[in-house]
PDB file of C-alpha atoms and ligand atoms in Angstrom:
ATOM      1  CA  GLN A   1      -0.043  -0.006   0.020  1.00 37.00           C
ATOM      2  CA  SER A   2       2.721   2.437   1.073  1.00 40.00           C
ATOM      3  CA  LYS A   3       4.716   1.514  -2.087  1.00 40.00           C
ATOM      4  CA  LYS A   4       1.813   2.378  -4.282  1.00 43.00           C
ATOM      5  CA  LEU A   5       1.675   5.959  -2.948  1.00 44.00           C
ATOM      6  CA  GLY A   6       4.853   6.708  -4.576  1.00 45.00           C
ATOM      7  CA  ARG A   7       7.572   9.177  -3.612  1.00 47.00           C
ATOM      8  CA  ASN A   8       5.750  12.253  -4.045  1.00 50.00           C
ATOM      9  CA  GLN A   9       2.890  11.436  -1.744  1.00 47.00           C
ATOM     10  CA  VAL A  10       2.784  13.426   1.399  1.00 46.00           C
ATOM     11  CA  SER A  11       2.577  11.441   4.660  1.00 42.00           C
ATOM     12  CA  PHE A  12      -0.212  12.719   6.820  1.00 48.00           C
ATOM     13  CA  PHE A  13       1.977  12.332   9.822  1.00 48.00           C
ATOM     14  CA  ASP A  14       4.717  14.725   8.634  1.00 54.00           C
ATOM     15  CA  PRO A  15       4.072  18.075  10.274  1.00 52.00           C
ATOM     16  CA  ASP A  16       6.502  19.765   7.765  1.00 57.00           C
ATOM     17  CA  ALA A  17       4.192  18.854   4.982  1.00 58.00           C
ATOM     18  CA  LEU A  18       1.232  20.496   6.490  1.00 56.00           C
ATOM     19  CA  PRO A  19       0.567  23.149   3.705  1.00 54.00           C
ATOM     20  CA  HIS A  20       0.470  20.436   1.108  1.00 57.00           C
ATOM     21  CA  PHE A  21      -2.734  18.864   2.205  1.00 57.00           C
ATOM     22  CA  ILE A  22      -4.403  22.076   3.248  1.00 57.00           C
ATOM     23  CA  GLU A  23      -6.475  22.406   0.097  1.00 64.00           C
ATOM     24  CA  ARG A  24      -4.349  23.753  -2.543  1.00 70.00           C
ATOM     25  CA  ARG A  25      -6.909  26.029  -3.925  1.00 72.00           C
ATOM     26  CA  THR A  26      -7.375  27.548  -0.420  1.00 84.00           C
ATOM     27  CA  LEU A  27      -3.601  28.458  -0.187  1.00 86.00           C
ATOM     28  CA  GLU A  28      -3.647  29.582  -3.849  1.00 86.00           C
ATOM     29  CA  PHE A  29      -6.635  31.818  -2.867  1.00 86.00           C
ATOM     30  CA  GLU A  30      -5.097  33.129   0.181  1.00 92.00           C
ATOM     31  CA  LEU A  31      -1.803  33.741  -1.646  1.00 91.00           C
ATOM     32  CA  ARG A  32      -3.463  36.299  -3.788  1.00 86.00           C
ATOM     33  CA  ASP A  33      -4.566  38.207  -0.670  1.00 93.00           C
ATOM     34  CA  ALA A  34      -1.486  37.998   1.500  1.00 97.00           C
ATOM     35  CA  LEU A  35       0.223  40.950  -0.186  1.00 96.00           C
ATOM     36  CA  GLN A  36      -2.595  43.328   0.847  1.00 96.00           C
ATOM     37  CA  LYS A  37      -2.883  41.763   4.203  1.00 97.00           C
ATOM     38  CA  GLN A  38       0.711  42.359   4.574  1.00 98.00           C
ATOM     39  CA  GLU A  39       1.373  38.879   5.582  1.00 98.00           C
ATOM     40  CA  PHE A  40       5.012  38.644   3.704  1.00 98.00           C
ATOM     41  CA  LEU A  41       8.121  39.592   5.595  1.00 98.00           C
ATOM     42  CA  LEU A  42      11.789  39.340   4.911  1.00 98.00           C
ATOM     43  CA  HIS A  43      14.372  37.543   6.797  1.00 98.00           C
ATOM     44  CA  PHE A  44      18.035  38.359   6.288  1.00 98.00           C
ATOM     45  CA  GLN A  45      21.111  36.324   6.292  1.00 98.00           C
ATOM     46  CA  ILE A  46      24.626  37.846   6.417  1.00 98.00           C
ATOM     47  CA  GLN A  47      27.351  37.137   4.028  1.00 98.00           C
ATOM     48  CA  VAL A  48      30.935  37.354   5.424  1.00 98.00           C
ATOM     49  CA  ASP A  49      34.495  37.766   4.054  1.00 98.00           C
ATOM     50  CA  HIS A  50      37.697  35.887   5.034  1.00 95.00           C
ATOM     51  CA  TRP A  51      37.925  37.841   8.415  1.00 96.00           C
ATOM     52  CA  ARG A  52      34.085  37.040   9.044  1.00 96.00           C
ATOM     53  CA  GLN A  53      33.165  40.675   8.622  1.00 97.00           C
ATOM     54  CA  PRO A  54      29.681  41.317   7.077  1.00 98.00           C
ATOM     55  CA  ILE A  55      30.043  42.184   3.463  1.00 98.00           C
ATOM     56  CA  GLY A  56      26.370  41.725   2.314  1.00 98.00           C
ATOM     57  CA  VAL A  57      22.977  40.400   3.225  1.00 98.00           C
ATOM     58  CA  GLU A  58      20.646  38.037   1.404  1.00 98.00           C
ATOM     59  CA  ALA A  59      16.790  38.782   1.725  1.00 98.00           C
ATOM     60  CA  LEU A  60      14.743  35.544   2.105  1.00 98.00           C
ATOM     61  CA  ILE A  61      10.844  35.904   1.982  1.00 98.00           C
ATOM     62  CA  ARG A  62       8.554  34.274   4.665  1.00 98.00           C
ATOM     63  CA  TRP A  63       4.741  34.239   4.707  1.00 97.00           C
ATOM     64  CA  GLN A  64       3.272  34.713   8.141  1.00 97.00           C
ATOM     65  CA  HIS A  65       0.182  32.611   7.505  1.00 94.00           C
ATOM     66  CA  PRO A  66      -2.677  33.401  10.065  1.00 93.00           C
ATOM     67  CA  GLU A  67      -3.324  29.681  10.671  1.00 90.00           C
ATOM     68  CA  LEU A  68      -0.396  27.721   9.438  1.00 90.00           C
ATOM     69  CA  GLY A  69       2.357  29.990  10.985  1.00 93.00           C
ATOM     70  CA  LEU A  70       5.613  31.027   9.421  1.00 96.00           C
ATOM     71  CA  LEU A  71       5.871  29.560   5.868  1.00 95.00           C
ATOM     72  CA  LEU A  72       9.053  29.211   4.042  1.00 96.00           C
ATOM     73  CA  PRO A  73       9.554  29.881   0.256  1.00 97.00           C
ATOM     74  CA  SER A  74       9.455  26.258  -0.687  1.00 95.00           C
ATOM     75  CA  ASP A  75       5.858  26.197   0.689  1.00 93.00           C
ATOM     76  CA  PHE A  76       4.397  28.979  -1.521  1.00 95.00           C
ATOM     77  CA  ILE A  77       7.035  30.206  -4.132  1.00 96.00           C
ATOM     78  CA  PRO A  78       6.291  27.505  -6.507  1.00 93.00           C
ATOM     79  CA  LEU A  79       2.523  28.175  -6.220  1.00 93.00           C
ATOM     80  CA  ALA A  80       3.253  31.956  -6.671  1.00 96.00           C
ATOM     81  CA  GLU A  81       5.121  31.194  -9.717  1.00 94.00           C
ATOM     82  CA  GLU A  82       2.413  29.121 -11.251  1.00 92.00           C
ATOM     83  CA  ASN A  83      -0.450  31.554 -10.654  1.00 92.00           C
ATOM     84  CA  GLY A  84       1.428  34.814 -11.391  1.00 94.00           C
ATOM     85  CA  ALA A  85       1.367  36.121  -7.858  1.00 96.00           C
ATOM     86  CA  ILE A  86       5.158  36.094  -7.924  1.00 97.00           C
ATOM     87  CA  ILE A  87       5.139  39.170 -10.128  1.00 97.00           C
ATOM     88  CA  PRO A  88       3.538  41.596  -7.522  1.00 97.00           C
ATOM     89  CA  ILE A  89       5.264  39.629  -4.471  1.00 97.00           C
ATOM     90  CA  GLY A  90       8.605  39.960  -6.364  1.00 98.00           C
ATOM     91  CA  LEU A  91       8.081  43.731  -6.727  1.00 97.00           C
ATOM     92  CA  TRP A  92       7.231  43.974  -3.100  1.00 98.00           C
ATOM     93  CA  VAL A  93      10.443  42.181  -2.281  1.00 98.00           C
ATOM     94  CA  LEU A  94      12.545  44.682  -4.363  1.00 98.00           C
ATOM     95  CA  GLU A  95      10.695  47.619  -2.850  1.00 98.00           C
ATOM     96  CA  GLN A  96      11.494  46.414   0.673  1.00 98.00           C
ATOM     97  CA  ALA A  97      15.126  45.810  -0.324  1.00 97.00           C
ATOM     98  CA  CYS A  98      15.616  49.225  -1.738  1.00 98.00           C
ATOM     99  CA  GLN A  99      13.940  50.655   1.300  1.00 97.00           C
ATOM    100  CA  GLN A 100      16.335  48.768   3.443  1.00 97.00           C
ATOM    101  CA  LEU A 101      19.366  49.743   1.490  1.00 97.00           C
ATOM    102  CA  LYS A 102      18.347  53.273   1.804  1.00 98.00           C
ATOM    103  CA  ALA A 103      18.138  53.095   5.639  1.00 97.00           C
ATOM    104  CA  TRP A 104      21.644  51.479   5.590  1.00 97.00           C
ATOM    105  CA  GLN A 105      23.094  54.531   3.887  1.00 97.00           C
ATOM    106  CA  ALA A 106      22.530  56.547   6.970  1.00 96.00           C
ATOM    107  CA  SER A 107      25.276  54.878   8.919  1.00 96.00           C
ATOM    108  CA  ASN A 108      29.079  54.193   8.060  1.00 95.00           C
ATOM    109  CA  LYS A 109      28.783  50.598   9.517  1.00 95.00           C
ATOM    110  CA  THR A 110      26.086  49.446   7.118  1.00 97.00           C
ATOM    111  CA  ALA A 111      26.606  51.993   4.071  1.00 97.00           C
ATOM    112  CA  GLN A 112      28.781  49.405   2.115  1.00 97.00           C
ATOM    113  CA  LEU A 113      26.739  46.336   2.607  1.00 98.00           C
ATOM    114  CA  SER A 114      25.253  44.812  -0.546  1.00 98.00           C
ATOM    115  CA  LEU A 115      21.786  43.386  -0.412  1.00 98.00           C
ATOM    116  CA  SER A 116      20.975  40.281  -2.450  1.00 98.00           C
ATOM    117  CA  VAL A 117      17.507  39.668  -3.654  1.00 98.00           C
ATOM    118  CA  ASN A 118      16.269  36.457  -5.248  1.00 98.00           C
ATOM    119  CA  ILE A 119      14.623  36.666  -8.684  1.00 97.00           C
ATOM    120  CA  SER A 120      12.438  34.028 -10.248  1.00 95.00           C
ATOM    121  CA  GLY A 121      12.294  33.408 -13.936  1.00 92.00           C
ATOM    122  CA  LYS A 122       8.754  34.635 -14.330  1.00 93.00           C
ATOM    123  CA  GLN A 123       9.800  38.057 -13.108  1.00 95.00           C
ATOM    124  CA  LEU A 124      12.790  38.317 -15.294  1.00 93.00           C
ATOM    125  CA  GLN A 125      10.729  37.489 -18.365  1.00 92.00           C
ATOM    126  CA  GLN A 126       8.541  40.455 -17.930  1.00 94.00           C
ATOM    127  CA  ALA A 127       9.249  42.916 -20.601  1.00 93.00           C
ATOM    128  CA  ASP A 128       9.316  45.794 -18.150  1.00 97.00           C
ATOM    129  CA  PHE A 129      11.248  44.170 -15.345  1.00 97.00           C
ATOM    130  CA  ALA A 130      14.492  46.277 -15.768  1.00 98.00           C
ATOM    131  CA  GLN A 131      12.357  49.377 -15.813  1.00 98.00           C
ATOM    132  CA  GLN A 132      10.436  48.358 -12.639  1.00 98.00           C
ATOM    133  CA  VAL A 133      13.846  47.698 -10.824  1.00 98.00           C
ATOM    134  CA  LEU A 134      15.346  50.962 -12.077  1.00 98.00           C
ATOM    135  CA  ALA A 135      12.179  52.864 -10.997  1.00 98.00           C
ATOM    136  CA  ARG A 136      12.580  51.645  -7.408  1.00 98.00           C
ATOM    137  CA  ILE A 137      16.290  52.281  -7.180  1.00 98.00           C
ATOM    138  CA  ALA A 138      15.561  55.896  -8.237  1.00 98.00           C
ATOM    139  CA  GLN A 139      12.465  56.189  -6.028  1.00 97.00           C
ATOM    140  CA  TYR A 140      14.752  55.316  -2.994  1.00 97.00           C
ATOM    141  CA  SER A 141      17.950  56.810  -4.413  1.00 96.00           C
ATOM    142  CA  VAL A 142      19.965  53.683  -3.404  1.00 96.00           C
ATOM    143  CA  PRO A 143      23.524  52.962  -4.891  1.00 97.00           C
ATOM    144  CA  ALA A 144      22.652  50.499  -7.575  1.00 98.00           C
ATOM    145  CA  HIS A 145      25.839  48.594  -7.191  1.00 98.00           C
ATOM    146  CA  LEU A 146      24.744  47.507  -3.764  1.00 98.00           C
ATOM    147  CA  LEU A 147      21.695  45.816  -5.144  1.00 98.00           C
ATOM    148  CA  ARG A 148      22.404  42.239  -6.286  1.00 98.00           C
ATOM    149  CA  LEU A 149      19.779  40.028  -8.063  1.00 98.00           C
ATOM    150  CA  GLU A 150      20.223  36.340  -7.486  1.00 97.00           C
ATOM    151  CA  ILE A 151      19.088  34.145 -10.425  1.00 95.00           C
ATOM    152  CA  THR A 152      19.297  30.402 -10.967  1.00 91.00           C
ATOM    153  CA  GLU A 153      20.169  28.527 -13.945  1.00 85.00           C
ATOM    154  CA  GLY A 154      16.588  27.542 -14.323  1.00 82.00           C
ATOM    155  CA  VAL A 155      15.686  31.110 -15.066  1.00 83.00           C
ATOM    156  CA  LEU A 156      17.657  30.901 -18.320  1.00 80.00           C
ATOM    157  CA  LEU A 157      15.522  28.337 -19.877  1.00 78.00           C
ATOM    158  CA  GLY A 158      13.145  31.134 -20.727  1.00 76.00           C
ATOM    159  CA  GLU A 159      13.275  33.722 -23.494  1.00 82.00           C
ATOM    160  CA  ILE A 160      16.871  34.062 -23.332  1.00 85.00           C
ATOM    161  CA  ASP A 161      17.386  37.031 -25.491  1.00 87.00           C
ATOM    162  CA  ALA A 162      14.928  39.225 -23.605  1.00 89.00           C
ATOM    163  CA  ILE A 163      16.508  38.063 -20.305  1.00 92.00           C
ATOM    164  CA  VAL A 164      20.027  39.043 -21.608  1.00 92.00           C
ATOM    165  CA  HIS A 165      18.657  42.428 -22.622  1.00 93.00           C
ATOM    166  CA  SER A 166      17.081  43.069 -19.258  1.00 95.00           C
ATOM    167  CA  MET A 167      20.278  42.020 -17.399  1.00 96.00           C
ATOM    168  CA  ASN A 168      22.476  44.108 -19.547  1.00 97.00           C
ATOM    169  CA  GLN A 169      20.246  47.021 -19.136  1.00 97.00           C
ATOM    170  CA  LEU A 170      20.356  46.605 -15.326  1.00 98.00           C
ATOM    171  CA  ASN A 171      23.964  45.916 -15.227  1.00 98.00           C
ATOM    172  CA  ALA A 172      24.674  49.004 -17.210  1.00 98.00           C
ATOM    173  CA  ALA A 173      22.873  50.995 -14.363  1.00 98.00           C
ATOM    174  CA  GLY A 174      25.358  49.377 -11.814  1.00 98.00           C
ATOM    175  CA  VAL A 175      22.980  46.485 -10.519  1.00 98.00           C
ATOM    176  CA  ARG A 176      24.902  43.201  -9.969  1.00 98.00           C
ATOM    177  CA  PHE A 177      23.948  39.651 -10.533  1.00 97.00           C
ATOM    178  CA  ALA A 178      24.669  36.402  -8.888  1.00 97.00           C
ATOM    179  CA  LEU A 179      24.231  32.841 -10.215  1.00 94.00           C
ATOM    180  CA  ASP A 180      22.609  31.064  -7.228  1.00 94.00           C
ATOM    181  CA  ASP A 181      22.728  27.312  -6.542  1.00 93.00           C
ATOM    182  CA  PHE A 182      25.676  27.079  -8.939  1.00 92.00           C
ATOM    183  CA  GLY A 183      26.845  23.604 -10.007  1.00 87.00           C
ATOM    184  CA  VAL A 184      23.284  21.908  -9.771  1.00 86.00           C
ATOM    185  CA  GLY A 185      21.902  23.102 -13.044  1.00 77.00           C
ATOM    186  CA  TYR A 186      23.207  22.787 -16.513  1.00 70.00           C
ATOM    187  CA  SER A 187      24.868  24.901 -19.124  1.00 62.00           C
ATOM    188  CA  SER A 188      26.498  26.990 -16.420  1.00 63.00           C
ATOM    189  CA  LEU A 189      29.523  27.873 -18.373  1.00 76.00           C
ATOM    190  CA  GLN A 190      27.770  29.058 -21.551  1.00 75.00           C
ATOM    191  CA  TYR A 191      25.707  31.455 -19.505  1.00 78.00           C
ATOM    192  CA  LEU A 192      28.557  32.625 -17.487  1.00 82.00           C
ATOM    193  CA  LYS A 193      30.229  33.876 -20.810  1.00 81.00           C
ATOM    194  CA  ARG A 194      27.019  35.505 -21.991  1.00 85.00           C
ATOM    195  CA  LEU A 195      25.665  37.130 -18.855  1.00 91.00           C
ATOM    196  CA  PRO A 196      26.815  40.111 -16.763  1.00 95.00           C
ATOM    197  CA  ILE A 197      27.142  37.847 -13.671  1.00 95.00           C
ATOM    198  CA  ASP A 198      29.788  38.967 -11.062  1.00 95.00           C
ATOM    199  CA  GLN A 199      29.244  36.242  -8.324  1.00 96.00           C
ATOM    200  CA  LEU A 200      28.932  32.555  -8.307  1.00 95.00           C
ATOM    201  CA  LYS A 201      27.213  31.037  -5.246  1.00 96.00           C
ATOM    202  CA  ILE A 202      28.333  27.441  -4.885  1.00 96.00           C
ATOM    203  CA  ASP A 203      25.393  25.396  -3.925  1.00 96.00           C
ATOM    204  CA  HIS A 204      25.098  24.186  -0.352  1.00 97.00           C
ATOM    205  CA  SER A 205      24.852  20.536  -1.590  1.00 97.00           C
ATOM    206  CA  PHE A 206      28.637  20.756  -2.313  1.00 97.00           C
ATOM    207  CA  ILE A 207      29.350  22.032   1.094  1.00 98.00           C
ATOM    208  CA  GLN A 208      27.273  19.805   3.318  1.00 97.00           C
ATOM    209  CA  ASP A 209      29.531  16.805   3.041  1.00 96.00           C
ATOM    210  CA  LEU A 210      32.649  18.629   2.309  1.00 96.00           C
ATOM    211  CA  GLU A 211      34.493  17.148   5.359  1.00 95.00           C
ATOM    212  CA  HIS A 212      33.814  13.634   4.065  1.00 96.00           C
ATOM    213  CA  ASP A 213      33.362  13.840   0.441  1.00 97.00           C
ATOM    214  CA  GLN A 214      36.719  14.070  -1.691  1.00 96.00           C
ATOM    215  CA  SER A 215      34.714  14.766  -4.907  1.00 96.00           C
ATOM    216  CA  ASP A 216      32.910  17.663  -3.408  1.00 96.00           C
ATOM    217  CA  ARG A 217      36.332  19.032  -2.315  1.00 96.00           C
ATOM    218  CA  THR A 218      37.459  18.695  -6.073  1.00 95.00           C
ATOM    219  CA  ILE A 219      34.288  20.272  -7.271  1.00 94.00           C
ATOM    220  CA  VAL A 220      34.637  23.273  -5.049  1.00 96.00           C
ATOM    221  CA  ARG A 221      38.371  23.878  -5.800  1.00 95.00           C
ATOM    222  CA  THR A 222      37.545  23.627  -9.408  1.00 94.00           C
ATOM    223  CA  ILE A 223      34.672  26.300  -9.201  1.00 94.00           C
ATOM    224  CA  VAL A 224      36.737  28.639  -7.207  1.00 95.00           C
ATOM    225  CA  ALA A 225      39.712  28.361  -9.712  1.00 94.00           C
ATOM    226  CA  MET A 226      37.386  29.001 -12.702  1.00 92.00           C
ATOM    227  CA  ALA A 227      35.567  31.899 -11.011  1.00 92.00           C
ATOM    228  CA  ASN A 228      39.130  33.319 -10.230  1.00 92.00           C
ATOM    229  CA  ASN A 229      40.181  32.890 -13.890  1.00 90.00           C
ATOM    230  CA  LEU A 230      36.848  34.464 -15.080  1.00 89.00           C
ATOM    231  CA  GLY A 231      37.296  37.444 -12.563  1.00 92.00           C
ATOM    232  CA  VAL A 232      33.854  36.379 -10.868  1.00 94.00           C
ATOM    233  CA  ASP A 233      33.476  36.660  -7.101  1.00 96.00           C
ATOM    234  CA  VAL A 234      32.544  33.320  -5.480  1.00 97.00           C
ATOM    235  CA  ILE A 235      30.646  32.641  -2.319  1.00 98.00           C
ATOM    236  CA  ALA A 236      29.893  29.447  -0.561  1.00 98.00           C
ATOM    237  CA  GLU A 237      26.347  28.813   0.616  1.00 98.00           C
ATOM    238  CA  GLY A 238      25.285  26.725   3.617  1.00 98.00           C
ATOM    239  CA  VAL A 239      28.519  26.694   5.571  1.00 98.00           C
ATOM    240  CA  GLU A 240      27.820  25.114   8.939  1.00 98.00           C
ATOM    241  CA  ASN A 241      30.837  24.390  10.745  1.00 98.00           C
ATOM    242  CA  GLU A 242      34.518  25.288  11.217  1.00 98.00           C
ATOM    243  CA  LEU A 243      36.014  22.369   9.265  1.00 98.00           C
ATOM    244  CA  GLN A 244      33.856  23.238   6.176  1.00 98.00           C
ATOM    245  CA  LEU A 245      35.097  26.838   6.606  1.00 98.00           C
ATOM    246  CA  GLU A 246      38.686  25.611   6.810  1.00 98.00           C
ATOM    247  CA  LEU A 247      38.328  23.427   3.772  1.00 97.00           C
ATOM    248  CA  LEU A 248      36.803  26.333   1.798  1.00 98.00           C
ATOM    249  CA  ARG A 249      39.586  28.650   2.729  1.00 97.00           C
ATOM    250  CA  ASN A 250      42.121  26.040   1.603  1.00 95.00           C
ATOM    251  CA  LYS A 251      40.476  26.046  -1.755  1.00 95.00           C
ATOM    252  CA  GLY A 252      40.807  29.728  -2.002  1.00 94.00           C
ATOM    253  CA  CYS A 253      37.194  30.731  -1.211  1.00 96.00           C
ATOM    254  CA  VAL A 254      36.827  33.982   0.652  1.00 96.00           C
ATOM    255  CA  HIS A 255      33.253  34.706   0.894  1.00 98.00           C
ATOM    256  CA  PHE A 256      30.883  32.755   2.938  1.00 98.00           C
ATOM    257  CA  GLN A 257      27.207  32.430   3.942  1.00 98.00           C
ATOM    258  CA  GLY A 258      25.633  29.971   6.361  1.00 98.00           C
ATOM    259  CA  TYR A 259      24.383  29.143   9.801  1.00 98.00           C
ATOM    260  CA  LEU A 260      27.950  29.225  11.130  1.00 98.00           C
ATOM    261  CA  PHE A 261      27.947  32.968  10.755  1.00 98.00           C
ATOM    262  CA  GLY A 262      24.106  33.548  11.162  1.00 98.00           C
ATOM    263  CA  ARG A 263      20.709  32.139  10.391  1.00 98.00           C
ATOM    264  CA  PRO A 264      18.191  34.224   8.559  1.00 98.00           C
ATOM    265  CA  ILE A 265      16.850  36.663  11.136  1.00 98.00           C
ATOM    266  CA  ASP A 266      14.276  39.422  11.049  1.00 97.00           C
ATOM    267  CA  ILE A 267      15.183  42.992  10.376  1.00 96.00           C
ATOM    268  CA  ARG A 268      15.202  44.244  14.158  1.00 96.00           C
ATOM    269  CA  GLN A 269      17.588  41.364  14.998  1.00 98.00           C
ATOM    270  CA  LEU A 270      19.703  42.171  11.979  1.00 97.00           C
ATOM    271  CA  ASN A 271      20.025  45.827  12.637  1.00 95.00           C
ATOM    272  CA  GLY A 272      20.831  45.039  16.260  1.00 95.00           C
ATOM    273  CA  PHE A 273      23.645  42.747  15.056  1.00 95.00           C
ATOM    274  CA  LEU A 274      24.968  45.218  12.435  1.00 94.00           C
ATOM    275  CA  SER A 275      24.995  48.244  14.852  1.00 89.00           C
TER     276      SER A 275
HETATM  277  P1  C2E C 301      18.647  30.303  -1.844  1.00 86.56           P
HETATM  278  O1  C2E C 301      18.569  31.525  -2.530  1.00 86.56           O
HETATM  279  O2  C2E C 301      19.655  29.306  -2.329  1.00 86.56           O
HETATM  280  O3  C2E C 301      18.706  30.719  -0.297  1.00 86.56           O
HETATM  281  C1  C2E C 301      19.574  29.858   0.664  1.00 86.56           C
HETATM  282  C2  C2E C 301      18.648  28.930   1.453  1.00 86.56           C
HETATM  283  O4  C2E C 301      19.509  28.277   2.351  1.00 86.56           O
HETATM  284  C3  C2E C 301      17.685  29.788   2.420  1.00 86.56           C
HETATM  285  O5  C2E C 301      16.466  28.888   2.558  1.00 86.56           O
HETATM  286  C4  C2E C 301      18.436  29.746   3.751  1.00 86.56           C
HETATM  287  O6  C2E C 301      17.640  29.788   4.896  1.00 86.56           O
HETATM  288  C5  C2E C 301      19.184  28.377   3.684  1.00 86.56           C
HETATM  289  N1  C2E C 301      20.376  28.350   4.416  1.00 86.56           N
HETATM  290  C6  C2E C 301      21.211  29.379   4.668  1.00 86.56           C
HETATM  291  N2  C2E C 301      22.307  28.940   5.351  1.00 86.56           N
HETATM  292  C7  C2E C 301      22.111  27.503   5.618  1.00 86.56           C
HETATM  293  C8  C2E C 301      23.010  26.567   6.268  1.00 86.56           C
HETATM  294  O7  C2E C 301      24.017  26.841   6.809  1.00 86.56           O
HETATM  295  N3  C2E C 301      22.502  25.263   6.202  1.00 86.56           N
HETATM  296  C9  C2E C 301      21.403  24.908   5.466  1.00 86.56           C
HETATM  297  N4  C2E C 301      20.935  23.730   5.471  1.00 86.56           N
HETATM  298  N5  C2E C 301      20.528  25.897   4.931  1.00 86.56           N
HETATM  299  C10 C2E C 301      21.010  27.239   4.925  1.00 86.56           C
HETATM  300  P2  C2E C 301      15.096  29.521   2.414  1.00 86.56           P
HETATM  301  O8  C2E C 301      15.024  30.899   3.193  1.00 86.56           O
HETATM  302  O9  C2E C 301      14.112  28.389   2.823  1.00 86.56           O
HETATM  303  O10 C2E C 301      14.914  29.837   0.824  1.00 86.56           O
HETATM  304  C11 C2E C 301      14.796  28.803   0.009  1.00 86.56           C
HETATM  305  C12 C2E C 301      14.841  29.302  -1.408  1.00 86.56           C
HETATM  306  O11 C2E C 301      13.584  30.140  -1.740  1.00 86.56           O
HETATM  307  C13 C2E C 301      15.970  30.257  -1.820  1.00 86.56           C
HETATM  308  O12 C2E C 301      17.156  29.553  -1.979  1.00 86.56           O
HETATM  309  C14 C2E C 301      15.429  31.056  -2.940  1.00 86.56           C
HETATM  310  O13 C2E C 301      15.938  30.286  -4.127  1.00 86.56           O
HETATM  311  C15 C2E C 301      13.965  31.155  -2.700  1.00 86.56           C
HETATM  312  N6  C2E C 301      13.589  32.353  -2.343  1.00 86.56           N
HETATM  313  C16 C2E C 301      13.785  32.986  -1.051  1.00 86.56           C
HETATM  314  N7  C2E C 301      13.350  34.334  -0.972  1.00 86.56           N
HETATM  315  C17 C2E C 301      12.798  34.492  -2.180  1.00 86.56           C
HETATM  316  C18 C2E C 301      12.186  35.614  -2.832  1.00 86.56           C
HETATM  317  O14 C2E C 301      12.078  36.782  -2.263  1.00 86.56           O
HETATM  318  N8  C2E C 301      11.845  35.565  -4.248  1.00 86.56           N
HETATM  319  C19 C2E C 301      11.916  34.384  -4.826  1.00 86.56           C
HETATM  320  N9  C2E C 301      11.604  34.249  -6.171  1.00 86.56           N
HETATM  321  N10 C2E C 301      12.532  33.296  -4.296  1.00 86.56           N
HETATM  322  C20 C2E C 301      12.889  33.362  -2.942  1.00 86.56           C
HETATM  323 MG1   MG C 302      19.664  33.003  -3.103  1.00 86.56          MG
HETATM  324 MG1   MG C 303      21.299  28.959  -3.195  1.00 86.56          MG
HETATM  325 MG1   MG C 304      17.870  27.522  -3.618  1.00 86.56          MG
END
């Protein structure tokens, strides 16, 4: 019986899977209203340099659902991408990010921090995407070079020419791009050549067993060497312990993100930490 259910079936005893058996249509319906009801919020995770000093922050969206509690992106971003809600939600995230960058300009301690925002393919494929981003940068008069948009290779399966055009337009204005989850997709090297990308984020799946897995170490060393040769910054995601950090440093990696340095936290905690 349990075999028949297959791998994708949700166990009714798995509390993590709760959102999946709440009727899908209900969640989809609520998703449309969640923006107006101000149920979204951002958590922030710091990125550090070789000396563990903060160099940037990544914004990670959360949905404070009235009944289900705090939902993670995996619970609702795929749904939002399917029904188009990701467009207004994504603009909200960008607006919050610009507002935050603006606030950080007021203090020397935070004025140099970059802020990374995750962008989904649907957003990047909008004809007016670049315009929308530039409008918010202007509205909050933030230094464009401190805004970094994170895309994954999956994004690039869309209308590639339109995407390249948007990215170039934004890059010309100073906006930076990171290639997220690097190494788990495909065609990475092609796109690296063609797109204005200035940072590779080594996917956490290569980091999590770094202590035990020789081939992961080889992969990491190769990515770092390639990035250095291409003049692209590289940052390791999901660094959880000192041994991983040490191994990454040995491979020449100098930028890091992960629980070892800080979990994603809300804006009050973050500002407390940074001040
Ligand atoms: P991502 O951009 O690769 O973000 C990194 C994810 O790894 C985050 O999960 C973060 O909480 C988690 N993480 C950070 N450090 C560690 C660590 O040391 N160990 C482990 N095991 N995990 C760590 P989160 O917040 O659940 O976000 C998941 C994904 O959702 C993100 O992956 C990103 O692709 C997407 N996402 C987040 N915010 C947004 C958004 O505003 N818009 C869009 N379109 N996607 C978003
Ligand atoms: Mg990211
Ligand atoms: Mg990632
Ligand atoms: Mg991811």
